[in-house]
Coordinates of C-alpha atoms in Angstrom, one line a residue:
Chain A
X23 CA 0.6 2.0 33.3
X24 CA -0.7 4.8 31.1
X25 CA 2.3 6.6 29.7
X26 CA 2.2 8.7 26.6
X27 CA 0.6 7.8 23.4
X28 CA 3.4 9.3 21.3
X29 CA 6.8 10.7 22.2
X30 CA 9.2 12.1 19.7
X31 CA 12.6 13.5 20.3
X32 CA 14.6 15.3 17.6
X33 CA 12.6 13.5 14.9
X34 CA 14.1 14.2 11.5
X35 CA 12.8 12.9 8.2
X36 CA 14.4 13.5 4.9
X37 CA 12.9 12.7 1.5
X38 CA 15.6 12.9 -1.2
X39 CA 17.3 16.2 -0.5
X40 CA 14.4 17.8 1.3
X41 CA 14.2 17.7 5.0
X42 CA 10.5 17.3 5.6
X43 CA 10.6 17.2 9.4
X44 CA 13.6 18.7 11.2
X45 CA 14.2 17.9 14.8
X46 CA 10.6 17.6 16.0
X47 CA 9.9 17.1 19.7
X48 CA 6.5 16.0 20.6
X49 CA 4.7 14.5 23.6
X50 CA 1.1 13.4 23.3
X51 CA -0.8 11.9 26.2
X52 CA -3.2 9.0 25.9
X53 CA -6.9 9.4 25.5
X54 CA -8.9 12.0 23.6
X55 CA -8.9 13.2 20.0
X56 CA -5.8 14.9 18.8
X57 CA -6.2 17.0 15.7
X58 CA -3.2 17.4 13.4
X59 CA -3.9 20.4 11.3
X60 CA -2.0 22.3 8.7
X61 CA -1.9 23.1 5.0
X62 CA -1.2 20.3 2.6
X63 CA 2.5 19.7 2.2
X64 CA 3.2 20.6 5.8
X65 CA 4.4 17.2 6.8
X66 CA 1.2 15.7 8.4
X67 CA 1.2 12.5 6.4
X68 CA 5.0 12.1 6.9
X69 CA 4.6 12.4 10.6
X70 CA 1.7 10.0 10.7
X71 CA 3.7 7.5 8.6
X72 CA 6.6 7.8 11.1
X73 CA 4.2 7.1 14.0
X74 CA 2.8 4.0 12.2
X75 CA 6.3 2.9 11.4
X76 CA 6.2 2.8 7.6
X77 CA 8.4 5.9 7.1
X78 CA 12.2 5.8 7.0
X79 CA 13.4 8.1 9.8
X80 CA 16.8 9.7 9.3
X81 CA 17.3 10.9 12.9
X82 CA 15.9 11.2 16.4
X83 CA 13.6 8.8 18.2
X84 CA 9.8 8.2 18.1
X85 CA 8.0 5.9 20.4
X86 CA 4.3 4.9 20.4
X87 CA 2.5 3.5 23.4
X88 CA 5.9 3.0 25.1
X89 CA 7.4 0.9 22.2
X90 CA 9.6 2.2 19.4
X91 CA 7.4 3.1 16.5
X92 CA 6.9 0.3 14.0
X93 CA 7.9 -2.5 16.3
X94 CA 6.1 -5.8 15.7
X95 CA 4.2 -5.6 19.0
X96 CA 2.5 -2.3 17.9
X97 CA 1.0 -3.8 14.8
X98 CA -1.8 -5.2 16.9
X99 CA -2.2 -2.0 18.9
X100 CA -2.2 0.7 16.3
X101 CA -4.8 1.2 13.6
X102 CA -3.9 3.2 10.5
X103 CA -6.1 4.7 7.9
X104 CA -4.3 6.0 4.9
X105 CA -5.3 9.1 2.9
X106 CA -6.8 7.3 0.0
X107 CA -9.2 4.5 1.0
X108 CA -6.8 1.5 0.9
X109 CA -9.3 -1.3 0.3
X110 CA -9.8 -3.8 -2.5
X111 CA -12.1 -2.5 -5.2
X112 CA -13.0 -5.9 -6.4
X113 CA -14.1 -7.3 -3.1
X114 CA -17.3 -6.7 -1.1
X115 CA -17.2 -4.5 2.0
X116 CA -17.5 -7.6 4.2
X117 CA -14.9 -9.6 2.2
X118 CA -12.4 -6.7 2.6
X119 CA -13.0 -6.5 6.3
X120 CA -12.9 -10.3 6.8
X121 CA -9.5 -10.4 5.1
X122 CA -8.1 -7.6 7.2
X123 CA -9.5 -9.2 10.3
X124 CA -7.8 -12.5 9.5
X125 CA -4.5 -10.6 8.9
X126 CA -5.0 -8.7 12.2
X127 CA -5.9 -12.0 13.9
X128 CA -9.2 -10.9 15.4
X129 CA -12.4 -12.9 15.4
X130 CA -15.0 -12.7 12.6
X131 CA -17.5 -11.2 14.9
X132 CA -15.4 -8.0 15.0
X133 CA -16.2 -7.5 11.3
X134 CA -19.9 -7.2 12.1
X135 CA -19.1 -4.8 14.9
X136 CA -17.1 -2.4 12.8
X137 CA -19.6 -2.6 9.9
X138 CA -22.3 -1.6 12.3
X139 CA -20.3 1.1 14.0
X140 CA -19.4 2.8 10.7
X141 CA -23.0 2.5 9.4
X142 CA -22.2 0.2 6.5
X143 CA -24.8 -2.5 7.3
X144 CA -26.7 -1.7 4.1
X145 CA -23.6 -1.9 1.9
X146 CA -22.0 -4.9 3.5
X147 CA -22.3 -7.1 0.5
X148 CA -21.7 -4.5 -2.2
X149 CA -18.4 -4.5 -4.1
X150 CA -16.2 -1.7 -2.9
X151 CA -15.9 -0.4 -6.4
X152 CA -19.6 0.6 -6.4
X153 CA -19.4 2.6 -3.2
X154 CA -19.5 6.4 -3.0
X155 CA -16.4 8.2 -1.8
X156 CA -17.7 8.6 1.7
X157 CA -18.7 5.0 2.0
X158 CA -15.3 3.8 0.7
X159 CA -13.7 6.1 3.3
X160 CA -15.8 4.5 6.0
X161 CA -14.7 1.0 4.9
X162 CA -11.2 2.1 5.3
X163 CA -11.9 3.5 8.7
X164 CA -13.7 0.2 9.7
X165 CA -10.6 -1.7 8.7
X166 CA -8.5 0.5 11.0
X167 CA -10.9 -0.1 13.8
X168 CA -10.7 -3.9 13.7
X169 CA -9.4 -5.3 16.9
X170 CA -10.1 -2.1 18.8
X171 CA -6.6 -0.7 18.6
X172 CA -5.4 1.6 21.4
X173 CA -4.2 4.2 19.0
X174 CA -5.9 5.1 15.7
X175 CA -4.0 7.2 13.2
X176 CA -6.3 8.6 10.6
X177 CA -4.9 10.6 7.7
X178 CA -7.4 13.1 6.4
X179 CA -10.4 10.8 6.9
X180 CA -12.9 13.6 6.1
X181 CA -11.3 15.0 3.0
X182 CA -13.7 15.6 0.1
X183 CA -16.8 14.7 2.1
X184 CA -19.9 16.9 2.5
X185 CA -20.7 18.5 5.9
X186 CA -23.2 15.8 6.8
X187 CA -20.9 12.9 6.3
X188 CA -18.1 14.8 8.0
X189 CA -20.2 15.3 11.0
X190 CA -21.2 11.6 11.0
X191 CA -17.5 10.6 11.0
X192 CA -16.7 13.0 13.8
X193 CA -19.5 11.4 15.8
X194 CA -17.9 8.0 15.2
X195 CA -14.5 9.3 16.3
X196 CA -16.0 10.7 19.5
X197 CA -17.5 7.4 20.4
X198 CA -14.2 5.6 19.8
X199 CA -12.5 8.1 22.0
X200 CA -15.1 7.8 24.7
X201 CA -14.2 4.1 24.9
X202 CA -10.7 5.1 25.9
X203 CA -8.7 5.0 22.6
X204 CA -6.5 7.7 21.4
X205 CA -7.1 9.2 18.0
X206 CA -4.7 11.2 15.9
X207 CA -6.7 12.8 13.1
X208 CA -5.2 15.0 10.4
X209 CA -7.1 17.5 8.4
X210 CA -6.6 20.6 6.4
X211 CA -10.1 21.8 7.1
X212 CA -9.3 24.1 9.9
X213 CA -12.9 24.3 11.2
X214 CA -12.7 20.7 12.2
X215 CA -10.3 21.8 14.9
X216 CA -13.2 22.6 17.2
X217 CA -14.1 18.9 17.2
X218 CA -10.8 17.9 18.8
X219 CA -9.7 17.8 22.4
X220 CA -6.2 18.9 21.5
X221 CA -4.6 20.5 18.5
X222 CA -1.3 20.5 16.8
X223 CA -0.8 22.9 14.0
X224 CA 1.9 22.0 11.6
X225 CA 3.6 24.2 9.0
X226 CA 6.6 23.3 6.9
X227 CA 7.5 20.3 9.0
X228 CA 7.3 22.0 12.4
X229 CA 4.6 22.0 15.0
X230 CA 3.9 25.7 15.4
X231 CA 1.1 25.4 17.9
X232 CA 0.2 22.8 20.5
X233 CA -3.0 23.9 22.1
X234 CA -6.7 23.2 22.7
X235 CA -9.6 24.6 20.6
X236 CA -10.6 27.0 23.4
X237 CA -7.1 28.3 24.0
X238 CA -6.6 28.7 20.3
X239 CA -9.6 31.0 20.0
X240 CA -9.0 32.9 23.2
X241 CA -5.3 33.5 22.6
X242 CA -5.8 34.7 19.0
X243 CA -9.1 36.6 19.6
X244 CA -10.4 35.0 16.5
X245 CA -14.0 34.1 15.7
X246 CA -13.2 30.9 13.9
X247 CA -10.5 28.3 13.9
X248 CA -9.6 29.1 10.4
X249 CA -9.1 32.8 11.3
X250 CA -7.1 31.8 14.3
X251 CA -4.8 29.6 12.3
X252 CA -4.3 32.4 9.7
X253 CA -3.3 34.7 12.5
X254 CA -0.8 32.2 14.0
X255 CA 0.8 31.7 10.6
X256 CA 0.9 35.4 10.0
X257 CA 2.5 36.0 13.4
X258 CA 5.0 33.2 12.7
X259 CA 6.0 34.8 9.4
X260 CA 6.2 38.2 11.0
X261 CA 8.4 36.8 13.8
X262 CA 10.8 35.4 11.3
X263 CA 10.9 38.7 9.4
X264 CA 11.3 40.8 12.5
X265 CA 14.1 38.7 13.9
X266 CA 16.0 39.2 10.7
X267 CA 15.1 42.8 10.8
X268 CA 16.1 43.1 14.5
X269 CA 19.5 41.7 13.7
X270 CA 20.0 44.8 11.4
X271 CA 18.6 47.5 13.7
X272 CA 17.8 47.2 17.4
X273 CA 15.0 49.7 17.1
X274 CA 12.4 47.5 15.5
X275 CA 9.1 49.3 15.5
X276 CA 7.1 46.7 13.8
X277 CA 3.8 47.7 12.3
X278 CA 2.1 44.5 13.2
X279 CA 3.3 44.6 16.8
X280 CA 0.0 43.4 18.3
X281 CA -0.2 40.1 16.6
X282 CA 3.6 39.7 16.6
X283 CA 3.9 40.2 20.3
X284 CA 0.9 38.0 20.9
X285 CA 2.6 35.0 19.5
X286 CA 6.1 36.0 19.0
X287 CA 7.8 33.5 21.2
X288 CA 5.8 30.5 20.1
X289 CA 4.0 30.5 23.4
X290 CA 1.5 28.0 22.1
X291 CA 3.9 25.2 22.4
X292 CA 3.5 25.3 26.1
X293 CA 0.0 25.9 27.2
X294 CA 0.1 27.8 30.5
X295 CA 2.0 31.0 29.5
X296 CA -0.5 31.6 26.8
X297 CA -2.5 34.3 28.5
X298 CA 0.6 36.0 29.8
X299 CA 2.3 38.4 29.3
X300 CA -0.7 40.8 29.5
X301 CA -0.9 42.9 26.5
X302 CA -1.1 46.7 26.8
X303 CA -1.3 47.5 23.1
X304 CA -4.1 49.8 22.1
X305 CA -4.8 47.5 19.1
X306 CA -5.7 44.7 21.4
X307 CA -9.0 46.2 22.4
X308 CA -9.9 46.6 18.8
X309 CA -9.2 43.0 18.1
X310 CA -11.1 41.9 21.1
X311 CA -14.2 43.6 20.0
X312 CA -14.3 41.8 16.7
Chain B
X111 CA 4.8 -15.7 8.8
X112 CA 1.8 -17.8 9.7
X113 CA -0.2 -20.4 7.7
X114 CA -3.5 -18.7 8.5
X115 CA -2.4 -15.3 7.2
X116 CA -0.8 -16.9 4.1
X117 CA -4.0 -18.8 3.4
X118 CA -6.1 -15.7 4.1
X119 CA -4.1 -13.8 1.5
X120 CA -4.4 -16.6 -1.1
X121 CA -8.1 -16.8 -0.5
X122 CA -8.5 -13.1 -0.9
X123 CA -6.6 -13.0 -4.2
X124 CA -8.8 -15.8 -5.5
X125 CA -11.9 -14.1 -4.4
X126 CA -10.8 -10.9 -6.2
X127 CA -10.4 -12.9 -9.4
X128 CA -13.7 -14.6 -8.9
X129 CA -15.4 -11.2 -8.8
X130 CA -13.8 -10.5 -12.2
X131 CA -15.4 -13.0 -14.6
X132 CA -13.8 -11.5 -17.7
X133 CA -10.3 -12.0 -16.4
X134 CA -11.2 -15.6 -15.6
X135 CA -12.4 -16.1 -19.1
X136 CA -9.3 -14.6 -20.6
X137 CA -7.0 -16.7 -18.3
X138 CA -8.7 -20.0 -19.1
X139 CA -9.6 -19.6 -22.8
X140 CA -6.9 -17.5 -24.4
X141 CA -4.0 -20.1 -24.2
X142 CA -6.2 -22.8 -25.8
X143 CA -7.2 -20.4 -28.6
X144 CA -3.6 -19.5 -29.3
X145 CA -2.5 -23.1 -29.3
X146 CA -5.3 -23.9 -31.7
X147 CA -4.2 -21.0 -33.9
X148 CA -0.6 -22.3 -34.0
X149 CA -1.8 -25.9 -34.8
X150 CA -3.9 -24.5 -37.6
X151 CA -1.0 -22.5 -39.1
X152 CA 1.1 -25.6 -39.3
X153 CA -1.8 -27.8 -40.3
X154 CA -0.1 -29.5 -43.2
X155 CA 3.3 -29.9 -41.6
X156 CA 4.8 -31.7 -38.6
X157 CA 6.0 -28.4 -37.0
X158 CA 3.3 -28.4 -34.3
X159 CA 4.6 -31.7 -32.9
X160 CA 7.9 -30.0 -32.1
X161 CA 6.7 -26.5 -31.0
X162 CA 3.4 -27.5 -29.4
X163 CA 4.9 -28.5 -26.1
X164 CA 6.8 -25.2 -26.0
X165 CA 3.5 -23.3 -26.4
X166 CA 2.3 -25.1 -23.3
X167 CA 5.3 -23.7 -21.5
X168 CA 4.9 -20.2 -22.7
X169 CA 1.3 -19.4 -21.7
X170 CA 1.3 -20.1 -18.0
X171 CA 4.5 -18.2 -17.8
X172 CA 3.4 -15.1 -19.7
X173 CA -0.1 -14.9 -18.2
X174 CA 1.1 -15.3 -14.6
X175 CA 3.8 -12.7 -15.1
X176 CA 1.3 -10.2 -16.3
X177 CA -1.4 -11.0 -13.7
X178 CA 1.1 -10.9 -10.8
X179 CA 3.0 -7.9 -11.8
X180 CA -0.1 -5.8 -12.3
X181 CA -1.9 -6.9 -9.2
X182 CA 1.1 -6.4 -6.9
X183 CA 1.6 -3.0 -8.5
X184 CA -2.0 -2.2 -7.7
X185 CA -1.4 -3.1 -4.1
X186 CA 1.6 -0.9 -3.9
X187 CA -0.2 2.0 -5.5
X188 CA -3.6 1.8 -3.8
X189 CA -2.1 1.8 -0.3
X190 CA -3.4 -1.6 0.6
X191 CA 0.2 -2.9 0.7
X192 CA 1.1 -0.1 3.1
X193 CA -1.9 -0.9 5.2
X194 CA -1.0 -4.7 5.3
X195 CA 2.6 -4.0 6.2
X196 CA 1.4 -1.8 9.1
X197 CA -0.5 -4.9 10.2
X198 CA 1.0 -8.2 11.5
X199 CA 1.3 -9.6 8.0
X200 CA 4.7 -11.1 7.1
X201 CA 6.3 -10.4 3.8
X202 CA 6.4 -14.2 3.3
X203 CA 2.6 -14.4 3.9
X204 CA 2.1 -11.8 1.1
X205 CA 4.3 -13.5 -1.4
X206 CA 3.4 -17.1 -0.7
X207 CA -0.3 -16.1 -0.6
X208 CA 0.0 -14.8 -4.2
X209 CA 2.1 -17.7 -5.3
X210 CA -0.5 -20.2 -3.9
X211 CA -3.4 -18.4 -5.5
X212 CA -1.8 -18.1 -8.9
X213 CA -0.3 -21.5 -8.7
X214 CA -3.8 -22.9 -8.4
X215 CA -5.0 -20.9 -11.3
X216 CA -2.0 -22.1 -13.3
X217 CA -3.1 -25.7 -12.7
X218 CA -6.6 -25.0 -14.0
X219 CA -5.2 -23.1 -17.0
X220 CA -2.7 -25.8 -17.9
X221 CA -5.4 -28.5 -17.5
X222 CA -7.6 -26.8 -20.1
X223 CA -4.7 -26.0 -22.4
X224 CA -3.3 -29.5 -22.3
X225 CA -6.8 -31.0 -22.8
X226 CA -7.3 -28.8 -25.8
X227 CA -3.8 -29.4 -27.3
X228 CA -4.1 -33.2 -27.0
X229 CA -7.8 -33.8 -27.8
X230 CA -8.5 -31.1 -30.4
X231 CA -5.0 -30.4 -31.9
X232 CA -3.7 -33.9 -31.6
X233 CA -0.6 -33.3 -29.7
X234 CA 1.1 -36.5 -28.5
X235 CA 2.1 -36.9 -24.9
X236 CA 4.5 -39.9 -24.5
X237 CA 5.6 -39.4 -20.8
X238 CA 3.4 -39.1 -17.8
X239 CA 0.9 -36.3 -17.7
X240 CA 1.8 -35.7 -14.1
X241 CA 5.3 -34.5 -15.1
X242 CA 3.7 -32.2 -17.6
X243 CA 1.6 -30.6 -14.9
X244 CA 4.6 -30.2 -12.6
X245 CA 6.6 -28.4 -15.3
X246 CA 3.6 -26.2 -16.2
X247 CA 3.1 -25.2 -12.6
X248 CA 6.8 -24.5 -12.1
X249 CA 6.5 -22.4 -15.1
X250 CA 3.5 -20.4 -13.8
X251 CA 5.3 -19.9 -10.4
X252 CA 8.3 -18.6 -12.3
X253 CA 6.0 -16.1 -14.0
X254 CA 4.6 -15.1 -10.6
X255 CA 8.0 -14.7 -9.0
X256 CA 9.4 -12.6 -11.9
X257 CA 6.2 -10.6 -12.1
X258 CA 6.5 -9.7 -8.4
X259 CA 10.1 -8.6 -9.0
X260 CA 9.1 -6.5 -12.0
X261 CA 6.3 -4.7 -10.0
X262 CA 8.9 -3.5 -7.6
X263 CA 10.7 -1.6 -10.4
X264 CA 7.7 -0.1 -12.0
X265 CA 5.8 3.0 -10.9
X266 CA 2.9 2.7 -13.3
X267 CA 0.9 0.1 -15.1
X268 CA 2.4 1.3 -18.3
X269 CA 5.9 0.6 -17.1
X270 CA 5.0 -2.8 -15.8
X271 CA 3.7 -3.9 -19.1
X272 CA 6.9 -2.7 -20.7
X273 CA 8.8 -5.0 -18.5
X274 CA 7.3 -8.0 -20.2
X275 CA 9.3 -7.5 -23.4
X276 CA 12.4 -7.0 -21.3
X277 CA 12.1 -10.1 -19.1
X278 CA 10.0 -12.4 -21.2
X279 CA 10.8 -11.9 -24.9
X280 CA 14.5 -12.7 -24.7
X281 CA 13.6 -16.0 -23.0
X282 CA 11.3 -16.9 -25.8
X283 CA 13.8 -16.0 -28.5
X284 CA 16.7 -17.8 -26.8
X285 CA 14.6 -20.8 -25.6
X286 CA 15.0 -22.8 -28.7
X287 CA 11.5 -22.4 -30.2
X288 CA 12.7 -20.4 -33.3
X289 CA 16.0 -22.2 -33.7
X290 CA 17.3 -25.1 -31.6
X291 CA 19.7 -23.7 -29.0
X292 CA 22.7 -25.7 -30.2
X293 CA 22.5 -23.9 -33.5
X294 CA 22.6 -20.4 -31.9
X295 CA 25.8 -18.3 -31.9
X296 CA 27.9 -19.5 -28.9
X297 CA 27.3 -16.5 -26.6
X298 CA 23.6 -16.7 -27.2
X299 CA 23.6 -20.4 -26.6
X300 CA 25.3 -20.0 -23.2
X301 CA 22.9 -17.2 -22.2
X302 CA 20.0 -19.4 -23.4
X303 CA 21.2 -22.3 -21.3
X304 CA 21.0 -20.3 -18.2
X305 CA 17.5 -18.9 -18.7
X306 CA 14.7 -20.7 -16.9
X307 CA 12.2 -20.8 -19.7
X308 CA 14.7 -22.7 -21.9
X309 CA 14.6 -25.5 -19.4
X310 CA 10.8 -25.4 -19.2
X311 CA 10.7 -25.8 -23.0
X312 CA 13.2 -28.6 -22.9
X313 CA 11.3 -30.4 -20.2
X314 CA 7.9 -30.1 -21.9
X315 CA 9.4 -31.3 -25.2
X316 CA 10.9 -34.3 -23.4
X317 CA 7.5 -35.0 -21.8
X318 CA 5.8 -34.9 -25.1
X319 CA 8.3 -36.8 -27.3
X320 CA 9.4 -39.2 -24.6
X321 CA 13.0 -38.9 -25.8
X322 CA 14.6 -38.6 -22.3
X323 CA 14.1 -40.2 -18.9
X324 CA 12.3 -38.8 -15.9
X325 CA 15.6 -37.7 -14.2
X326 CA 16.3 -35.4 -17.2
X327 CA 13.0 -33.7 -16.7
X328 CA 13.3 -33.5 -12.9
X329 CA 16.7 -31.8 -13.3
X330 CA 15.1 -29.2 -15.4
X331 CA 12.3 -28.7 -12.9
X332 CA 14.9 -28.3 -10.2
X333 CA 16.7 -25.6 -12.3
X334 CA 13.4 -23.7 -12.7
X335 CA 12.8 -24.1 -8.9
X336 CA 16.2 -22.4 -8.2
X337 CA 15.2 -19.5 -10.3
X338 CA 11.8 -19.2 -8.6
X339 CA 13.4 -19.2 -5.1
X340 CA 15.9 -16.6 -6.1
X341 CA 13.3 -14.3 -7.7
X342 CA 11.1 -14.7 -4.6
X343 CA 13.9 -13.8 -2.3
X344 CA 14.9 -10.7 -4.3
X345 CA 11.2 -9.8 -4.7
X346 CA 10.6 -10.0 -1.0
X347 CA 13.5 -7.7 -0.4
X348 CA 11.7 -5.1 -2.4
X349 CA 8.7 -5.3 -0.1
X350 CA 9.8 -3.0 2.6
X351 CA 7.8 -2.0 5.6
X352 CA 9.5 1.3 5.8
X353 CA 9.7 3.4 2.6
X354 CA 11.1 6.9 2.1

């Protein structure tokens, strides 16, 4: 049985008086790398914490690998890497991983495997405190990889790393995915979108696009992922504005009609209707040339 | 909760401390130095004979309170606790792991402090030395349990250190070191009688002077034990898998 990796229905999360996520519906299939992108403060971490089961959920349901999120069975099947490297500074890399392996109940040999896979063999006996930021991040990733979980939830694993290290990490992610695991990777570096198989764009606690890197570029006629996201966000804002304006006057001759029409009805949430309806706007050809 | 995870946690905590030689030095040497200082202050009097045992009760308690509250606060803040609770680690594994590790340290610390107090400072121990260790360990575990509790209510290291005066100083003041408890105003005497450290001080004084029988001492240990269990239960309630 394959089933979905993650299913959410009407997921609502409140923090104090703020509603961080309001009625989110989401279905993510198994396999592949799913990018969760969005500006900081858009609710990425909160959603990930809900998936791992450490977040208090105020409404709706969320299930992971067919079980309710956070259930005891899932603790062996889901690996979680928090935003800051959550490892013990005063232990060596190997001692950190040995401890997490014993907690996870996996054999010692797995420690060597994850050390090798994350390229930490040279630092294995170094105290975590003496590692560079990128190395500490990889220890944290290695801990999440222990026991080869079916789902890996990685919260901004590449934040603050130079392009070479980022590229190395994405190489590791790809290898894990090739072995059949599902990875949910958050980032606010939009250009990392092209490394994913599937993309979710979050903004203010809502998923405003559910697409693939190719569709994203094609539908927005943008040259880069970053530009594409800016256009989607622009269009989103315009849609909101124009719907309020439309309520006042039926004759809404919007100046930004091209981009608004392109994405007005959140077509990205369902992939097939993306390329329809065909656009006849004169502006479209200008955009396409760029 | 499983023994292997509890032991893994205890081993990990001890390994962390082993990698921090300065902390080990402070843990093991400071109590003896302070006991020596008190003995020196009261050099020409018999005061040390009466308050010496109480000193032995204070140090494991205070030191373990500080060490536990700060290290669990670090776990909460660094994200390691969140990681552990998303793994198959029971809350009991976490707390008992810490208790075991620090209990072991307390035995070592007490052994050195008692050795120093008896050999160098000339403190008399009339009752069995085993009872003295049992009281000291109970005392250290009490510090561990209360430290765990304090860390749940602190957001920063600054706050957790401020909890020491709140939770520890009243117990020292009302424990009968400064003035025997039966000479305190009534209300304070009653409060003092319910505080765990008072009983630790009573028990250690009894061990040292030999004025009471073993049952008296065991009753006090039992009382401290009840406090430890309560603090651990309340402390474990503050370790939540799901947080806002």
